[in-house]
C-alpha cells in the first residue's frame, strides 16, 4: 500500500481551530476576546497545562532528568495538570530507576500523539532541545528554556544561533552560577533559579558504616585506573572493596550510599554534581576531583568548602583514599567535615526546591501570563470600543 | 590479661597496655582480670594500680601459665556479658570499646573482632593488618562475617582484642590448650560450627606486637616443628566438632601409621 504522502505528520499544534470562513476585523477581534477570556479562565481555574520535554535515557539514571520529573511531580501534587513530551519511537522512561509513580505521569510522543497547546499552557524545553525551540517558535503558549548543563547547550545549538532567534526570552536554571553564565551570553533573557533537590530516598540511616568505597566516575577507564593503581601503590589495602555505583537504580544506589563510608567522585564537566551531594546526604566522605567549573555548593567565599576531600590532579587521589581509609579506621575523621556536609545538602532539600518551584512557576510564570493576557484583553476590548465609536459616528 | 612472666621488659610493655585500657572510652561497667602464676600476678597488680587503670580488678592465679589455660580460667571469673583478651605487649585503640558498642547494636554475633594492626617489635613500624580479609570482595559469604567456609582455607585470624560473648565462649567449651598455636583457630571454627557468628568490625581496634623475642607466641612457635605445627592445624580442623578437649597424641612422622591414638575424655 502506497504511503499517503498528503498525510501530515502529527506534532505540537495550537489548540484553537482556525476558521476557514473569512472574518471581518470586528469578528476577528470578538473571536480574539472570546479566546483570551477562555485562556484567562483556564489560568484562573488551573485548567492550563505544564508540558516538559524529556530525553529518554533508556533506563539509565540521570540527575538532570530527575530534576525535571521532580518538578513535574511537585506541580502535579499541587493540583496542576502536567504532561511529559518526548520524540522516541520506543520510550523506555524512568520507571525502572526513578519509580513507577513518575513513569505514570502522562507522556506524549510529539511525533505520533498530536499534542494541542493553548496560549495558557507552558512549554518547558531543556537546553538540549534547540531544534524544538526552533520548531515551536510560532506556538501561542509560553515557552521557557531549562538550563541545567551548559555543555549540552553548546553541543546542540547551531553556531551563530541563539535562544532569542527562537523567541525564547525566559529561562529557568539550577544555580546562580549558571544563571550568571547564561546572562553573559544571552543578556536579554529573564532568568529564574529553581534549585535541585536531593530526594529523601538518599539518606543516612545511622547504621554503622561498612568498609566500602563507592566509585562514581564519568568513564569506566577512570574507575579502572583508580582501583588498580590504588592497589599497586597501597598493597596493604588490597582488601578494600571498591564498588562502581554508576547505573544503579535509585533504590540500590541509596542502599549502596547508606552502607559505604566514602565515595570517590570524578566528573569534571558537571555543572551541579548530583552524585556528590547524594553521597554526602548518605553520610559518605566525598573524595572528589574538582570540576572544571566548581558548583556553587563547593565554594564558600570563593574558597573550596570543607564538605569533602577535593583534589585537582588525578594522581593525588590515591594518597587521599589511603588517608581517608586510615582516618575512618582510626576514627580520626574531623567532625567539622560532617557538619559541613550536612549544611551543604540541607540547602538542597525538597522543601527548598518546592518553595522555588512555587515561586518561579506559579507566583512567577502563571501570574505573569495572567497579566499578559489581561493586557491583551484590555487592548482588544479598547479596540472593539473604538470600533463601535467609529461606527456610531459614521451612522 | 594472661601473664606468664614479669620482668623489666614485660613491665615496659605492660605499662603501655594498661594505659591503653585506661584510655579506652566508655569503660563504665567494665572490669579487669589478671590471670597468672603467683610470681607474676603480684607485680602485675602493683603496676595496674600504679598506672591507675581504675576498673574493678580480679586476680586469678594458676601454676599452669599456659596462655590458653589462663584465658579459660580468667573468663570463668567474668561477670560481664562480653570479655576481651589483651596481651601485655599489645594496646587497644581508645575508640575500640565505643565501636564495639556501636557495631554490636546493629550486627548480631558472638565474637566481634577488630581489624588488628601488627606492630614490629623491633622498630615499632606498621607490619600489616589482621582480620581485615573478610572485607575483601569475594572472600566471605557475607561481608564482615567469618564462617566455616572461609575458615576452611584461611586461618590467620587474631582473636586477642576481640569482644567475645562470655556465655557463648563457655557454652561452646572455651579454648583447648593442647592445640597450642592452633587453639584460637579451632575455637573460632567451633564457634561457627555451633551456629554462632563472628564479625570483624571495620575499625582498627587493637595493635598487636609481633616478633618480640621472649614473647609467649614466639617462644611457642620456635618450639613447634613445622610438621608438628601442620599436625596441630590439621587436628584443629577435626576437633572443632567436639566441645570437650580430647586427648590426642602426636607422634612424629616416622611413626605416622600409629599416629591415630585417640582417647575420649
PDB file of N, CA and C in Angstrom, chain B residues 212-250:
ATOM      1  N   UNK B 212      58.431 -10.155  68.938  1.00  0.00           N
ATOM      2  CA  UNK B 212      59.194  -9.801  70.141  1.00  0.00           C
ATOM      3  C   UNK B 212      59.848 -11.060  70.707  1.00  0.00           C
ATOM      4  N   UNK B 213      61.147 -11.042  70.787  1.00  0.00           N
ATOM      5  CA  UNK B 213      61.870 -12.205  71.319  1.00  0.00           C
ATOM      6  C   UNK B 213      61.497 -12.379  72.771  1.00  0.00           C
ATOM      7  N   UNK B 214      61.208 -13.607  73.120  1.00  0.00           N
ATOM      8  CA  UNK B 214      60.829 -13.872  74.508  1.00  0.00           C
ATOM      9  C   UNK B 214      59.332 -13.841  74.726  1.00  0.00           C
ATOM     10  N   UNK B 215      58.563 -13.462  73.702  1.00  0.00           N
ATOM     11  CA  UNK B 215      57.107 -13.462  73.875  1.00  0.00           C
ATOM     12  C   UNK B 215      56.617 -14.904  73.865  1.00  0.00           C
ATOM     13  N   UNK B 216      55.471 -15.109  74.457  1.00  0.00           N
ATOM     14  CA  UNK B 216      54.919 -16.456  74.569  1.00  0.00           C
ATOM     15  C   UNK B 216      54.762 -17.074  73.184  1.00  0.00           C
ATOM     16  N   UNK B 217      54.193 -16.309  72.266  1.00  0.00           N
ATOM     17  CA  UNK B 217      53.905 -16.862  70.937  1.00  0.00           C
ATOM     18  C   UNK B 217      55.194 -17.156  70.175  1.00  0.00           C
ATOM     19  N   UNK B 218      56.172 -16.282  70.300  1.00  0.00           N
ATOM     20  CA  UNK B 218      57.433 -16.511  69.580  1.00  0.00           C
ATOM     21  C   UNK B 218      58.122 -17.752  70.146  1.00  0.00           C
ATOM     22  N   UNK B 219      58.142 -17.834  71.476  1.00  0.00           N
ATOM     23  CA  UNK B 219      58.788 -18.996  72.095  1.00  0.00           C
ATOM     24  C   UNK B 219      58.053 -20.282  71.733  1.00  0.00           C
ATOM     25  N   UNK B 220      56.753 -20.228  71.753  1.00  0.00           N
ATOM     26  CA  UNK B 220      55.959 -21.411  71.406  1.00  0.00           C
ATOM     27  C   UNK B 220      56.184 -21.786  69.947  1.00  0.00           C
ATOM     28  N   UNK B 221      56.137 -20.788  69.084  1.00  0.00           N
ATOM     29  CA  UNK B 221      56.308 -21.063  67.650  1.00  0.00           C
ATOM     30  C   UNK B 221      57.690 -21.654  67.380  1.00  0.00           C
ATOM     31  N   UNK B 222      58.689 -21.156  68.110  1.00  0.00           N
ATOM     32  CA  UNK B 222      60.053 -21.665  67.898  1.00  0.00           C
ATOM     33  C   UNK B 222      60.176 -23.104  68.368  1.00  0.00           C
ATOM     34  N   UNK B 223      59.366 -23.463  69.352  1.00  0.00           N
ATOM     35  CA  UNK B 223      59.469 -24.822  69.875  1.00  0.00           C
ATOM     36  C   UNK B 223      58.637 -25.808  69.071  1.00  0.00           C
ATOM     37  N   UNK B 224      57.848 -25.297  68.162  1.00  0.00           N
ATOM     38  CA  UNK B 224      56.982 -26.170  67.364  1.00  0.00           C
ATOM     39  C   UNK B 224      57.636 -26.432  66.013  1.00  0.00           C
ATOM     40  N   UNK B 225      57.826 -27.693  65.712  1.00  0.00           N
ATOM     41  CA  UNK B 225      58.405 -28.016  64.403  1.00  0.00           C
ATOM     42  C   UNK B 225      57.356 -27.773  63.326  1.00  0.00           C
ATOM     43  N   UNK B 226      57.814 -27.679  62.115  1.00  0.00           N
ATOM     44  CA  UNK B 226      56.892 -27.437  61.003  1.00  0.00           C
ATOM     45  C   UNK B 226      55.866 -28.558  60.917  1.00  0.00           C
ATOM     46  N   UNK B 227      56.357 -29.760  61.095  1.00  0.00           N
ATOM     47  CA  UNK B 227      55.475 -30.909  60.991  1.00  0.00           C
ATOM     48  C   UNK B 227      54.437 -30.901  62.103  1.00  0.00           C
ATOM     49  N   UNK B 228      54.897 -30.596  63.306  1.00  0.00           N
ATOM     50  CA  UNK B 228      54.001 -30.574  64.451  1.00  0.00           C
ATOM     51  C   UNK B 228      52.976 -29.460  64.279  1.00  0.00           C
ATOM     52  N   UNK B 229      53.437 -28.334  63.771  1.00  0.00           N
ATOM     53  CA  UNK B 229      52.544 -27.212  63.523  1.00  0.00           C
ATOM     54  C   UNK B 229      51.452 -27.598  62.542  1.00  0.00           C
ATOM     55  N   UNK B 230      51.853 -28.290  61.468  1.00  0.00           N
ATOM     56  CA  UNK B 230      50.871 -28.718  60.473  1.00  0.00           C
ATOM     57  C   UNK B 230      49.901 -29.712  61.091  1.00  0.00           C
ATOM     58  N   UNK B 231      50.420 -30.556  61.955  1.00  0.00           N
ATOM     59  CA  UNK B 231      49.567 -31.534  62.616  1.00  0.00           C
ATOM     60  C   UNK B 231      48.556 -30.841  63.517  1.00  0.00           C
ATOM     61  N   UNK B 232      48.994 -29.798  64.219  1.00  0.00           N
ATOM     62  CA  UNK B 232      48.102 -29.033  65.107  1.00  0.00           C
ATOM     63  C   UNK B 232      46.956 -28.415  64.300  1.00  0.00           C
ATOM     64  N   UNK B 233      47.309 -27.824  63.184  1.00  0.00           N
ATOM     65  CA  UNK B 233      46.292 -27.181  62.342  1.00  0.00           C
ATOM     66  C   UNK B 233      45.320 -28.242  61.834  1.00  0.00           C
ATOM     67  N   UNK B 234      45.873 -29.348  61.397  1.00  0.00           N
ATOM     68  CA  UNK B 234      45.039 -30.414  60.848  1.00  0.00           C
ATOM     69  C   UNK B 234      44.115 -30.970  61.929  1.00  0.00           C
ATOM     70  N   UNK B 235      44.669 -31.139  63.130  1.00  0.00           N
ATOM     71  CA  UNK B 235      43.859 -31.645  64.251  1.00  0.00           C
ATOM     72  C   UNK B 235      42.738 -30.661  64.592  1.00  0.00           C
ATOM     73  N   UNK B 236      43.090 -29.394  64.535  1.00  0.00           N
ATOM     74  CA  UNK B 236      42.082 -28.365  64.831  1.00  0.00           C
ATOM     75  C   UNK B 236      40.888 -28.485  63.892  1.00  0.00           C
ATOM     76  N   UNK B 237      41.177 -28.785  62.620  1.00  0.00           N
ATOM     77  CA  UNK B 237      40.086 -28.870  61.638  1.00  0.00           C
ATOM     78  C   UNK B 237      39.191 -30.071  61.889  1.00  0.00           C
ATOM     79  N   UNK B 238      39.657 -30.991  62.745  1.00  0.00           N
ATOM     80  CA  UNK B 238      38.823 -32.151  63.056  1.00  0.00           C
ATOM     81  C   UNK B 238      38.161 -32.000  64.424  1.00  0.00           C
ATOM     82  N   UNK B 239      38.877 -31.356  65.324  1.00  0.00           N
ATOM     83  CA  UNK B 239      38.418 -31.303  66.707  1.00  0.00           C
ATOM     84  C   UNK B 239      37.342 -30.266  66.988  1.00  0.00           C
ATOM     85  N   UNK B 240      37.116 -29.357  66.062  1.00  0.00           N
ATOM     86  CA  UNK B 240      36.177 -28.257  66.353  1.00  0.00           C
ATOM     87  C   UNK B 240      34.743 -28.757  66.524  1.00  0.00           C
ATOM     88  N   UNK B 241      34.538 -29.979  66.087  1.00  0.00           N
ATOM     89  CA  UNK B 241      33.186 -30.523  66.227  1.00  0.00           C
ATOM     90  C   UNK B 241      32.920 -31.032  67.634  1.00  0.00           C
ATOM     91  N   UNK B 242      33.978 -31.062  68.456  1.00  0.00           N
ATOM     92  CA  UNK B 242      33.841 -31.577  69.813  1.00  0.00           C
ATOM     93  C   UNK B 242      33.983 -30.438  70.805  1.00  0.00           C
ATOM     94  N   UNK B 243      33.046 -30.392  71.729  1.00  0.00           N
ATOM     95  CA  UNK B 243      33.088 -29.329  72.738  1.00  0.00           C
ATOM     96  C   UNK B 243      34.247 -29.563  73.696  1.00  0.00           C
ATOM     97  N   UNK B 244      34.378 -30.833  74.151  1.00  0.00           N
ATOM     98  CA  UNK B 244      35.405 -31.116  75.148  1.00  0.00           C
ATOM     99  C   UNK B 244      36.758 -31.291  74.480  1.00  0.00           C
ATOM    100  N   UNK B 245      37.764 -31.004  75.258  1.00  0.00           N
ATOM    101  CA  UNK B 245      39.133 -31.188  74.776  1.00  0.00           C
ATOM    102  C   UNK B 245      39.463 -32.671  74.857  1.00  0.00           C
ATOM    103  N   UNK B 246      39.783 -33.282  73.749  1.00  0.00           N
ATOM    104  CA  UNK B 246      40.081 -34.709  73.730  1.00  0.00           C
ATOM    105  C   UNK B 246      41.590 -34.879  73.741  1.00  0.00           C
ATOM    106  N   UNK B 247      41.987 -35.985  74.348  1.00  0.00           N
ATOM    107  CA  UNK B 247      43.427 -36.214  74.394  1.00  0.00           C
ATOM    108  C   UNK B 247      43.876 -36.847  73.084  1.00  0.00           C
ATOM    109  N   UNK B 248      44.659 -36.110  72.382  1.00  0.00           N
ATOM    110  CA  UNK B 248      45.132 -36.617  71.094  1.00  0.00           C
ATOM    111  C   UNK B 248      46.649 -36.631  71.130  1.00  0.00           C
ATOM    112  N   UNK B 249      47.183 -37.787  70.829  1.00  0.00           N
ATOM    113  CA  UNK B 249      48.643 -37.890  70.905  1.00  0.00           C
ATOM    114  C   UNK B 249      49.253 -37.608  69.549  1.00  0.00           C
ATOM    115  N   UNK B 250      50.276 -36.801  69.591  1.00  0.00           N
ATOM    116  CA  UNK B 250      51.033 -36.551  68.365  1.00  0.00           C
ATOM    117  C   UNK B 250      52.225 -37.485  68.334  1.00  0.00           C
TER     118      UNK B 250
END
